[in-house]
Coordinates of C-alpha atoms in Angstrom, one line a residue:
M29 CA 55.2 -71.4 -84.0
S30 CA 56.1 -67.5 -83.8
A31 CA 53.8 -65.1 -81.2
E32 CA 52.1 -63.6 -84.5
Q33 CA 50.8 -66.4 -85.6
K34 CA 50.1 -67.5 -82.5
M35 CA 47.9 -65.1 -81.5
S36 CA 45.8 -66.3 -84.4
A37 CA 45.7 -69.3 -83.7
E38 CA 43.4 -72.1 -82.3
P39 CA 42.9 -73.3 -79.6
A40 CA 45.5 -71.5 -78.1
T41 CA 44.3 -69.8 -74.7
R42 CA 45.2 -65.5 -74.5
S43 CA 47.0 -66.5 -71.5
E44 CA 49.7 -69.5 -73.4
V45 CA 49.8 -66.6 -76.3
F46 CA 51.6 -63.8 -74.2
G47 CA 52.7 -66.1 -71.9
Q48 CA 54.8 -67.4 -74.8
L49 CA 55.8 -63.7 -76.5
R50 CA 57.0 -62.4 -72.2
K51 CA 59.5 -65.4 -73.2
E52 CA 60.6 -63.8 -75.7
L53 CA 60.2 -61.0 -74.5
Y54 CA 62.5 -61.5 -71.2
G55 CA 63.8 -64.9 -71.6
E56 CA 63.4 -68.1 -69.5
E57 CA 64.2 -66.1 -66.1
H58 CA 62.0 -63.6 -66.0
S59 CA 59.2 -65.5 -66.4
S60 CA 58.8 -67.1 -63.1
G61 CA 58.5 -63.2 -61.8
S62 CA 61.2 -63.7 -59.8
D63 CA 62.6 -60.0 -60.3
T64 CA 60.9 -56.9 -59.3
H65 CA 60.4 -54.1 -61.3
I66 CA 59.3 -50.6 -59.9
F67 CA 57.3 -48.4 -62.6
I68 CA 57.7 -45.0 -60.9
I69 CA 55.4 -41.9 -63.5
L70 CA 56.6 -38.6 -62.1
G71 CA 53.9 -36.2 -62.8
A72 CA 50.8 -38.7 -62.1
S73 CA 48.4 -36.2 -61.8
G74 CA 48.7 -34.8 -65.3
D75 CA 46.5 -35.3 -68.4
L76 CA 49.8 -37.1 -70.5
A77 CA 49.4 -39.7 -67.1
K78 CA 45.8 -40.5 -66.5
K79 CA 45.3 -41.4 -70.5
K80 CA 48.3 -42.3 -71.8
I81 CA 50.8 -44.0 -69.2
Y82 CA 48.7 -45.5 -66.6
P83 CA 46.0 -46.7 -69.3
T84 CA 49.2 -48.6 -71.4
L85 CA 50.3 -50.1 -67.8
W86 CA 47.2 -51.6 -67.4
W87 CA 47.4 -53.4 -71.2
L88 CA 51.1 -54.8 -70.7
F89 CA 49.8 -55.8 -67.1
R90 CA 46.2 -56.9 -68.4
D91 CA 48.1 -59.0 -71.0
G92 CA 50.7 -61.0 -68.8
L93 CA 53.3 -58.8 -70.9
L94 CA 55.1 -56.9 -68.2
P95 CA 57.8 -58.6 -65.4
G96 CA 55.9 -60.8 -62.9
D97 CA 56.7 -58.8 -59.6
T98 CA 55.7 -55.2 -61.1
Y99 CA 54.9 -52.4 -59.3
F100 CA 54.1 -49.0 -60.0
V101 CA 54.6 -45.3 -57.3
G102 CA 53.1 -42.3 -58.9
F103 CA 54.3 -39.1 -58.0
A104 CA 52.6 -35.1 -58.1
R105 CA 52.6 -31.6 -56.3
S106 CA 48.9 -32.7 -55.9
D107 CA 47.2 -34.5 -52.7
L108 CA 46.1 -37.4 -55.0
T109 CA 45.0 -40.8 -53.9
V110 CA 44.9 -44.1 -55.9
E111 CA 41.3 -44.2 -56.3
D112 CA 41.3 -40.9 -57.3
I113 CA 44.3 -41.7 -59.7
K114 CA 41.8 -44.5 -60.8
A115 CA 38.8 -42.9 -60.9
A116 CA 40.3 -40.3 -63.8
C117 CA 41.7 -43.1 -65.6
L118 CA 39.4 -45.1 -65.6
P119 CA 37.5 -43.3 -69.1
H120 CA 40.6 -44.4 -71.0
M121 CA 41.2 -47.7 -70.2
K122 CA 38.9 -49.4 -72.1
V123 CA 37.7 -51.7 -69.4
S124 CA 35.9 -55.1 -69.5
D125 CA 33.0 -56.9 -67.1
E126 CA 35.0 -59.5 -67.0
E127 CA 38.5 -57.4 -65.9
S128 CA 37.4 -55.8 -63.3
E129 CA 39.3 -58.7 -60.6
S130 CA 42.5 -58.0 -63.2
L131 CA 41.8 -54.4 -63.0
A132 CA 41.8 -54.2 -59.4
A133 CA 44.6 -55.7 -58.8
F134 CA 46.9 -53.6 -61.1
F135 CA 45.8 -51.1 -59.0
R136 CA 46.3 -53.5 -55.6
K137 CA 50.4 -52.4 -57.1
N138 CA 49.5 -49.3 -57.7
S139 CA 50.7 -46.3 -54.6
Y140 CA 50.7 -42.3 -54.6
L141 CA 53.2 -41.0 -53.2
R142 CA 52.6 -36.1 -52.4
G143 CA 55.6 -33.9 -53.3
T144 CA 57.3 -31.9 -55.2
Y145 CA 59.8 -31.7 -57.9
D146 CA 62.8 -29.5 -56.6
D147 CA 62.9 -30.0 -53.0
V148 CA 65.3 -33.1 -52.2
S149 CA 63.5 -34.3 -49.1
S150 CA 60.4 -35.4 -50.9
F151 CA 62.3 -37.5 -53.5
A152 CA 64.2 -38.6 -50.4
R153 CA 60.7 -39.8 -49.6
L154 CA 59.5 -41.0 -52.9
N155 CA 62.9 -43.6 -51.9
A156 CA 62.2 -44.6 -48.6
H157 CA 59.1 -45.5 -49.9
L158 CA 60.7 -47.1 -52.9
S159 CA 63.1 -49.2 -51.0
S160 CA 59.4 -50.6 -48.8
L161 CA 58.6 -52.7 -51.4
P162 CA 58.9 -55.8 -52.0
G163 CA 62.7 -56.3 -54.0
G164 CA 63.6 -53.0 -51.6
E165 CA 67.2 -52.1 -53.0
D166 CA 67.5 -54.8 -55.7
A167 CA 64.3 -53.8 -57.8
K168 CA 64.7 -52.0 -61.1
R169 CA 63.4 -48.6 -61.3
L170 CA 62.2 -47.2 -64.2
F171 CA 61.2 -43.4 -64.1
Y172 CA 59.1 -41.6 -66.6
L173 CA 59.2 -37.7 -66.4
A174 CA 56.0 -36.9 -68.3
L175 CA 56.2 -33.5 -66.7
P176 CA 57.1 -30.4 -69.2
P177 CA 60.9 -29.8 -69.5
T178 CA 61.1 -27.0 -67.4
V179 CA 61.3 -28.8 -64.2
Y180 CA 63.2 -31.8 -66.3
H181 CA 67.0 -30.1 -64.4
H182 CA 65.6 -30.6 -61.4
V183 CA 64.0 -34.1 -60.9
S184 CA 66.8 -35.9 -62.6
T185 CA 69.0 -34.3 -60.3
N186 CA 67.2 -35.4 -57.8
I187 CA 66.3 -39.2 -58.8
R188 CA 70.6 -39.1 -59.2
A189 CA 71.2 -37.6 -55.7
K190 CA 68.0 -39.7 -54.1
C191 CA 65.6 -42.2 -55.9
M192 CA 68.6 -43.8 -58.2
S193 CA 68.1 -48.4 -57.0
S194 CA 72.0 -49.6 -56.0
R195 CA 72.0 -53.0 -56.7
G196 CA 68.8 -53.3 -59.5
W197 CA 69.0 -50.7 -63.0
N198 CA 67.8 -47.7 -63.4
R199 CA 66.3 -45.9 -66.8
I200 CA 64.4 -43.1 -67.3
I201 CA 61.8 -41.9 -69.7
V202 CA 61.8 -38.3 -71.5
E203 CA 58.8 -36.9 -72.9
K204 CA 59.7 -34.8 -76.1
P205 CA 59.4 -31.9 -76.6
F206 CA 63.4 -31.9 -75.3
G207 CA 64.9 -29.0 -75.3
R208 CA 63.5 -25.7 -78.1
D209 CA 67.0 -25.1 -80.2
L210 CA 69.9 -26.5 -80.6
Q211 CA 71.1 -24.7 -77.9
S212 CA 68.6 -25.2 -75.2
S213 CA 68.8 -29.5 -76.7
H214 CA 72.4 -29.1 -76.1
E215 CA 72.7 -27.9 -72.6
L216 CA 69.1 -30.5 -71.5
S217 CA 71.3 -33.4 -73.3
A218 CA 74.2 -32.2 -71.2
H219 CA 72.9 -32.4 -68.2
L220 CA 71.3 -35.8 -68.5
S221 CA 73.9 -36.8 -69.7
S222 CA 76.6 -36.3 -66.0
M223 CA 73.3 -37.5 -64.2
F224 CA 72.7 -40.9 -66.4
K225 CA 74.9 -43.1 -69.0
E226 CA 73.3 -43.6 -72.4
D227 CA 72.0 -45.9 -72.2
Q228 CA 69.8 -45.6 -69.4
L229 CA 67.7 -42.3 -71.8
Y230 CA 64.9 -43.3 -73.0
R231 CA 63.8 -40.0 -74.9
I232 CA 60.2 -41.1 -76.4
D233 CA 58.7 -40.0 -79.6
H234 CA 56.1 -42.4 -79.5
Y235 CA 55.4 -41.8 -83.6
L236 CA 58.7 -45.1 -83.6
G237 CA 56.0 -47.0 -81.7
K238 CA 53.5 -46.8 -84.6
E239 CA 52.6 -50.3 -86.1
M240 CA 53.7 -49.1 -90.1
V241 CA 56.4 -46.2 -88.7
Q242 CA 58.8 -50.1 -87.1
N243 CA 57.2 -51.5 -90.8
L244 CA 59.8 -49.1 -92.9
M245 CA 63.0 -51.0 -91.9
V246 CA 61.0 -54.4 -93.1
L247 CA 59.6 -53.2 -96.4
R248 CA 62.4 -51.4 -97.2
F249 CA 65.0 -54.1 -96.4
G250 CA 63.0 -57.7 -96.0
N251 CA 61.9 -57.6 -100.1
R252 CA 64.6 -57.4 -102.9
I253 CA 62.0 -56.1 -105.6
F254 CA 62.4 -52.4 -103.4
G255 CA 66.4 -51.9 -103.1
P256 CA 66.8 -51.4 -107.5
I257 CA 64.4 -48.8 -107.0
W258 CA 64.5 -47.0 -103.3
N259 CA 66.8 -44.3 -104.9
R260 CA 67.4 -41.1 -107.0
T261 CA 67.4 -42.8 -110.5
S262 CA 63.6 -43.9 -109.9
V263 CA 62.1 -41.3 -107.3
A264 CA 60.9 -38.4 -108.1
A265 CA 59.9 -37.1 -104.6
V266 CA 59.5 -38.5 -100.7
V267 CA 56.2 -36.6 -99.2
L268 CA 55.9 -37.0 -95.6
T269 CA 52.2 -36.0 -94.1
F270 CA 50.6 -35.3 -90.4
K271 CA 47.7 -34.2 -90.9
E272 CA 45.2 -33.5 -87.8
P273 CA 41.6 -31.8 -88.3
F274 CA 40.7 -30.2 -85.1
G275 CA 42.5 -27.1 -83.4
T276 CA 44.2 -26.6 -81.2
Q277 CA 40.4 -25.7 -79.2
G278 CA 41.2 -23.9 -75.8
R279 CA 45.1 -26.0 -76.2
G280 CA 46.1 -22.5 -77.8
G281 CA 48.7 -21.6 -74.7
Y282 CA 50.3 -24.3 -74.5
F283 CA 51.5 -25.0 -78.7
D284 CA 51.8 -21.2 -79.0
D285 CA 55.1 -21.4 -77.4
F286 CA 56.3 -24.2 -79.5
G287 CA 54.7 -24.3 -82.8
I288 CA 54.1 -27.1 -84.9
I289 CA 57.7 -26.4 -86.8
R290 CA 58.3 -28.5 -83.9
D291 CA 55.1 -30.0 -81.8
V292 CA 55.8 -32.1 -85.5
M293 CA 58.6 -31.4 -88.2
Q294 CA 61.5 -31.8 -85.8
N295 CA 60.4 -35.0 -84.7
H296 CA 57.3 -37.2 -86.0
L297 CA 58.4 -36.4 -89.2
L298 CA 62.3 -36.0 -89.6
Q299 CA 62.3 -39.8 -87.5
M300 CA 60.4 -41.3 -90.7
L301 CA 62.0 -39.4 -92.6
C302 CA 65.6 -41.5 -92.0
L303 CA 63.4 -44.6 -91.7
V304 CA 62.6 -43.6 -95.0
A305 CA 66.6 -43.0 -96.7
M306 CA 68.9 -44.6 -94.6
E307 CA 71.5 -47.1 -95.2
K308 CA 71.2 -50.7 -94.4
P309 CA 71.9 -51.0 -91.1
T310 CA 74.7 -54.2 -90.1
S311 CA 71.8 -55.8 -88.2
T312 CA 68.2 -54.7 -86.0
S313 CA 70.8 -54.0 -82.8
P314 CA 69.8 -50.4 -81.9
D315 CA 73.1 -48.9 -82.3
D316 CA 73.1 -50.2 -85.9
V317 CA 69.8 -48.8 -87.0
R318 CA 70.8 -45.2 -85.1
D319 CA 74.0 -44.9 -86.8
E320 CA 72.3 -44.8 -90.1
K321 CA 70.0 -42.4 -89.1
V322 CA 72.2 -40.3 -88.2
K323 CA 74.6 -40.7 -90.9
V324 CA 71.3 -39.3 -93.5
L325 CA 70.5 -36.2 -90.2
K326 CA 74.6 -34.9 -90.9
C327 CA 73.6 -35.5 -94.8
I328 CA 71.1 -32.5 -94.7
A329 CA 72.0 -28.8 -94.6
P330 CA 70.1 -26.6 -92.6
V331 CA 66.1 -26.1 -93.7
A332 CA 66.4 -22.7 -95.7
A333 CA 63.1 -20.5 -95.4
S334 CA 62.7 -20.1 -99.3
D335 CA 61.7 -23.9 -99.1
V336 CA 58.9 -23.8 -96.3
V337 CA 55.3 -22.2 -96.3
L338 CA 53.8 -21.3 -93.1
G339 CA 50.2 -21.6 -92.3
Q340 CA 47.9 -20.8 -89.4
Y341 CA 44.1 -21.4 -89.8
V342 CA 40.9 -19.1 -89.6
G343 CA 37.8 -20.0 -89.0
D344 CA 35.0 -21.2 -91.5
P345 CA 32.4 -18.6 -92.1
K346 CA 30.1 -21.7 -93.8
G347 CA 31.5 -23.8 -90.8
E348 CA 29.7 -26.0 -88.0
G349 CA 30.5 -25.0 -84.0
Q350 CA 34.5 -25.6 -84.1
S351 CA 35.8 -24.4 -87.5
R352 CA 33.8 -21.7 -87.8
L353 CA 36.2 -20.6 -85.2
G354 CA 40.4 -19.3 -86.0
Y355 CA 44.0 -20.3 -83.7
L356 CA 43.6 -16.3 -83.3
D357 CA 40.5 -17.3 -82.0
D358 CA 40.8 -19.4 -79.2
P359 CA 41.5 -17.6 -75.4
T360 CA 44.4 -19.0 -74.9
V361 CA 46.5 -18.1 -78.0
P362 CA 48.4 -14.6 -77.5
K363 CA 46.7 -11.7 -79.0
G364 CA 48.3 -11.7 -83.0
S365 CA 50.5 -15.0 -82.4
C366 CA 52.9 -15.7 -85.7
T367 CA 52.5 -19.0 -84.4
P368 CA 52.2 -21.2 -87.3
T369 CA 49.6 -23.7 -87.3
F370 CA 50.2 -25.7 -90.6
A371 CA 54.2 -26.2 -92.0
S372 CA 55.4 -27.5 -95.4
A373 CA 59.5 -28.0 -95.7
V374 CA 61.3 -29.0 -98.3
L375 CA 64.9 -30.7 -97.5
Y376 CA 67.5 -32.8 -99.6
I377 CA 69.6 -35.4 -99.0
R378 CA 73.5 -34.4 -100.2
N379 CA 74.2 -38.4 -100.8
E380 CA 74.8 -40.4 -103.6
R381 CA 70.9 -42.4 -102.7
W382 CA 68.9 -39.0 -102.8
D383 CA 71.3 -36.2 -104.1
G384 CA 68.9 -33.8 -106.0
V385 CA 65.1 -35.9 -104.9
P386 CA 63.0 -33.8 -102.6
F387 CA 61.5 -35.1 -99.6
I388 CA 58.5 -32.7 -98.8
L389 CA 57.7 -32.7 -94.9
R390 CA 53.7 -31.3 -94.8
C391 CA 52.2 -30.5 -91.0
G392 CA 49.2 -28.5 -89.2
K393 CA 46.0 -28.6 -87.9
A394 CA 42.4 -27.7 -88.7
L395 CA 42.7 -29.5 -92.0
N396 CA 40.2 -31.5 -94.2
E397 CA 41.4 -35.0 -92.6
R398 CA 43.3 -36.8 -90.2
K399 CA 46.4 -38.2 -92.1
A400 CA 49.8 -39.6 -90.9
E401 CA 52.0 -41.7 -94.0
V402 CA 55.0 -41.6 -96.1
R403 CA 54.3 -41.2 -100.0
L404 CA 57.5 -42.1 -102.2
Q405 CA 56.5 -40.6 -106.2
F406 CA 58.0 -42.6 -108.6
T407 CA 59.8 -41.1 -112.5
D408 CA 58.0 -40.9 -115.2
V409 CA 58.0 -43.9 -117.5
P410 CA 60.2 -43.1 -120.3
G411 CA 59.2 -44.0 -123.9
Q412 CA 55.3 -43.1 -123.1
I413 CA 53.0 -45.2 -125.7
F414 CA 49.8 -43.9 -124.2
A415 CA 49.7 -40.9 -125.0
D416 CA 50.4 -39.1 -122.0
R417 CA 47.7 -40.9 -119.7
C418 CA 49.9 -42.4 -117.5
Q419 CA 50.3 -41.0 -114.1
R420 CA 52.9 -42.1 -112.1
N421 CA 53.3 -44.5 -109.5
E422 CA 53.4 -43.9 -105.5
L423 CA 53.9 -46.8 -102.8
V424 CA 52.0 -45.3 -100.1
M425 CA 52.4 -46.7 -96.1
R426 CA 49.6 -45.1 -94.8
V427 CA 50.3 -44.9 -90.5
Q428 CA 46.6 -43.4 -89.4
P429 CA 44.4 -43.7 -89.5
D430 CA 43.3 -47.6 -91.3
E431 CA 47.0 -48.4 -90.9
A432 CA 47.7 -49.9 -94.8
I433 CA 50.6 -49.8 -97.4
Y434 CA 49.4 -49.3 -101.0
L435 CA 51.3 -48.6 -104.4
K436 CA 48.9 -46.9 -106.3
M437 CA 49.5 -48.6 -110.4
L438 CA 48.9 -48.4 -113.8
T439 CA 46.5 -51.0 -115.6
K440 CA 44.1 -51.6 -118.2
R441 CA 40.5 -50.1 -117.9
P442 CA 38.2 -53.0 -117.8
G443 CA 35.9 -54.0 -121.2
V444 CA 36.6 -52.9 -124.9
Y445 CA 38.5 -50.1 -124.2
F446 CA 42.3 -50.1 -124.6
S447 CA 43.5 -47.4 -121.8
P448 CA 45.6 -47.3 -118.7
E449 CA 43.1 -46.7 -115.6
E450 CA 45.1 -46.0 -112.2
T451 CA 44.1 -48.6 -109.7
E452 CA 45.8 -49.5 -106.2
L453 CA 48.2 -53.2 -104.8
D454 CA 46.2 -52.6 -101.4
L455 CA 47.3 -54.1 -98.3
T456 CA 45.1 -52.4 -95.6
Y457 CA 45.3 -54.4 -92.7
K458 CA 41.6 -55.0 -90.6
S459 CA 41.5 -56.4 -94.0
R460 CA 44.7 -58.4 -94.6
Y461 CA 44.9 -58.7 -90.1
K462 CA 40.8 -59.3 -89.3
N463 CA 42.1 -61.0 -85.9
V464 CA 44.8 -59.9 -84.4
K465 CA 44.6 -56.3 -82.9
L466 CA 46.9 -53.7 -82.8
P467 CA 49.1 -52.6 -80.0
D468 CA 49.5 -48.8 -79.0
A469 CA 52.8 -46.8 -79.5
Y470 CA 53.3 -46.7 -75.8
E471 CA 52.7 -50.3 -75.3
R472 CA 55.4 -51.0 -78.0
L473 CA 57.7 -48.2 -76.6
I474 CA 57.1 -48.2 -72.8
L475 CA 57.3 -52.9 -73.1
D476 CA 61.3 -52.0 -74.8
V477 CA 61.8 -49.7 -71.8
F478 CA 61.5 -52.9 -69.1
C479 CA 63.6 -54.8 -72.1
G480 CA 66.1 -52.3 -72.8
N481 CA 65.9 -51.9 -76.5
Q482 CA 66.7 -48.5 -77.7
M483 CA 66.2 -49.4 -80.7
H484 CA 62.7 -46.9 -81.2
F485 CA 64.1 -44.4 -78.9
V486 CA 66.1 -41.5 -80.0
R487 CA 69.6 -40.7 -79.2
S488 CA 71.5 -38.0 -78.6
D489 CA 73.2 -37.4 -81.4
E490 CA 69.9 -37.6 -83.7
L491 CA 68.7 -35.4 -80.9
R492 CA 71.7 -33.2 -82.0
E493 CA 71.6 -33.3 -86.0
A494 CA 67.9 -33.1 -86.1
W495 CA 67.8 -29.5 -84.2
R496 CA 70.6 -28.6 -86.3
I497 CA 68.8 -29.1 -89.5
F498 CA 66.0 -26.1 -88.0
T499 CA 67.2 -24.0 -85.5
P500 CA 68.9 -21.2 -88.2
L501 CA 64.3 -21.8 -89.3
L502 CA 63.2 -21.1 -85.6
H503 CA 65.0 -18.3 -85.0
Q504 CA 65.0 -16.5 -87.9
I505 CA 60.5 -17.6 -87.8
E506 CA 60.4 -15.6 -84.2
A507 CA 63.4 -12.7 -84.9
E508 CA 61.1 -11.4 -88.0
K509 CA 57.2 -12.5 -86.1
K510 CA 56.1 -12.5 -89.8
K511 CA 52.4 -13.5 -90.6
P512 CA 51.7 -17.1 -91.5
I513 CA 49.6 -17.3 -95.1
P514 CA 46.2 -17.6 -93.6
Y515 CA 44.2 -21.0 -94.6
V516 CA 40.9 -22.3 -93.8
Y517 CA 39.3 -24.4 -91.5
G518 CA 39.1 -27.7 -92.7
S519 CA 40.5 -26.9 -95.8
R520 CA 43.8 -28.6 -97.4
G521 CA 46.3 -25.9 -96.0
P522 CA 47.8 -22.7 -97.8
E523 CA 47.9 -22.5 -101.8
A524 CA 51.4 -21.8 -101.9
A525 CA 52.7 -25.3 -100.2
D526 CA 51.1 -26.7 -103.3
E527 CA 52.7 -24.6 -105.5
L528 CA 56.2 -25.4 -103.6
M529 CA 55.0 -29.2 -104.1
K530 CA 54.8 -28.5 -107.8
N531 CA 57.9 -26.2 -107.8
V532 CA 59.9 -29.2 -106.7
G533 CA 59.1 -31.7 -108.6
F534 CA 56.4 -33.5 -107.0
R535 CA 53.0 -34.1 -109.1
Y536 CA 49.4 -33.8 -107.9
E537 CA 47.4 -34.8 -110.6
G538 CA 43.8 -35.2 -108.3
T539 CA 42.0 -37.8 -110.8
Y540 CA 42.9 -41.5 -108.4
K541 CA 41.2 -41.0 -104.9
W542 CA 42.6 -44.0 -102.2
V543 CA 39.5 -46.8 -101.9
K544 CA 39.4 -49.0 -98.3
P545 CA 38.9 -52.5 -99.6
H546 CA 35.5 -54.2 -98.2
M547 CA 35.9 -55.0 -95.1

């Protein structure tokens, strides 16, 4: 019986389920807890650490998914204690009353050191502390750089010089953004590769840990029915969407330095595009999968400005609260900023499978809904006999919220009528998998680092090709300082983006609304 089956079976206990899953992940020799692992969070005082990393480590610890002897060490410039970290993280940890004892055990395995990122002696003290923990020099070390990229150079140099385990393995987790353009990304990659081997580097893009993103491979390559139609003959357009219903809300100073293309499109959406478009890998091994993703990226020319629509949200005078404020009303945003908060771009993959099919990437803030999805729109039915009353079929993979896969199709309208009506074949996860709690993306990815599985992490050549596609456009935007098209907070975005989609062949009827099935 698989671990997933055991999770839904009775009367298996929680400890039995996760015990079995741990054996599957690490092997029999790890189940006894004989190996010591130390997880070091550099930037332990920051938002990412308290909102994501510490809560994720707690959930994995609580569920018994970490190797038996795992210790956690925080490192930052702030003068903190473990109790301070605990207080800051608790609101994000979802702890029930029955779990209080387990939470106490988790924090007993935590320690904290204060230090400076560019100070070698701080890292020498960190190494002395790591060596004093159980396992000593034999312990395996995982370093999470929950830090701004500006300090990556100093931190990685000091880790390499002072903090590497001499007998256990060492793994480095690097958060995006991985540079600002092709040149800066190349410099960062060159520096990291001079310090560490590629199999020690884990460039984390949390979208690759999402349930539906990971499901793309199974959906495509585990089903016979999709293979013959997953190509330019049957697919009219592919739309990859990322929408947020809120603005920058006081974080505009950080966002303004990157913009929506660097923040979402060049990484999250492009990674999803690769999984939709790649050829079938020879196996599910990480390098086989990533090889196919790189082949896709190499077939994409740098995106042209004529295939892009940029927007920036303005306040809705009829709205309430934050919706009345535009991007430029955020006091942390530079006056007169031309940074786009919305972007729509059309990419073409010049290979035999996809030549001529538009891949439309759309992302933005302060839009009408929260949604991330992949949508394949199929071509029109040839020899139409229903007087043009047939809309195009669409296969939709909804990444968030309410994970789902549904196929928009036509059936006869019920009753005495003889006319087609839009409906769907629907797999909504909350309906089909009622008792399964989907793990957080960071849970999957951090667990992958412990296991040494790099499939869902970005390789250096992937990164290089991704930046090659977008760098010319980014440099042009910054050089011209052209004002983005204004769109109202809470709208669909600029109307010009809809026109762009229409012009490249996507057909939007506006007659269909997906309805969540009865729970």
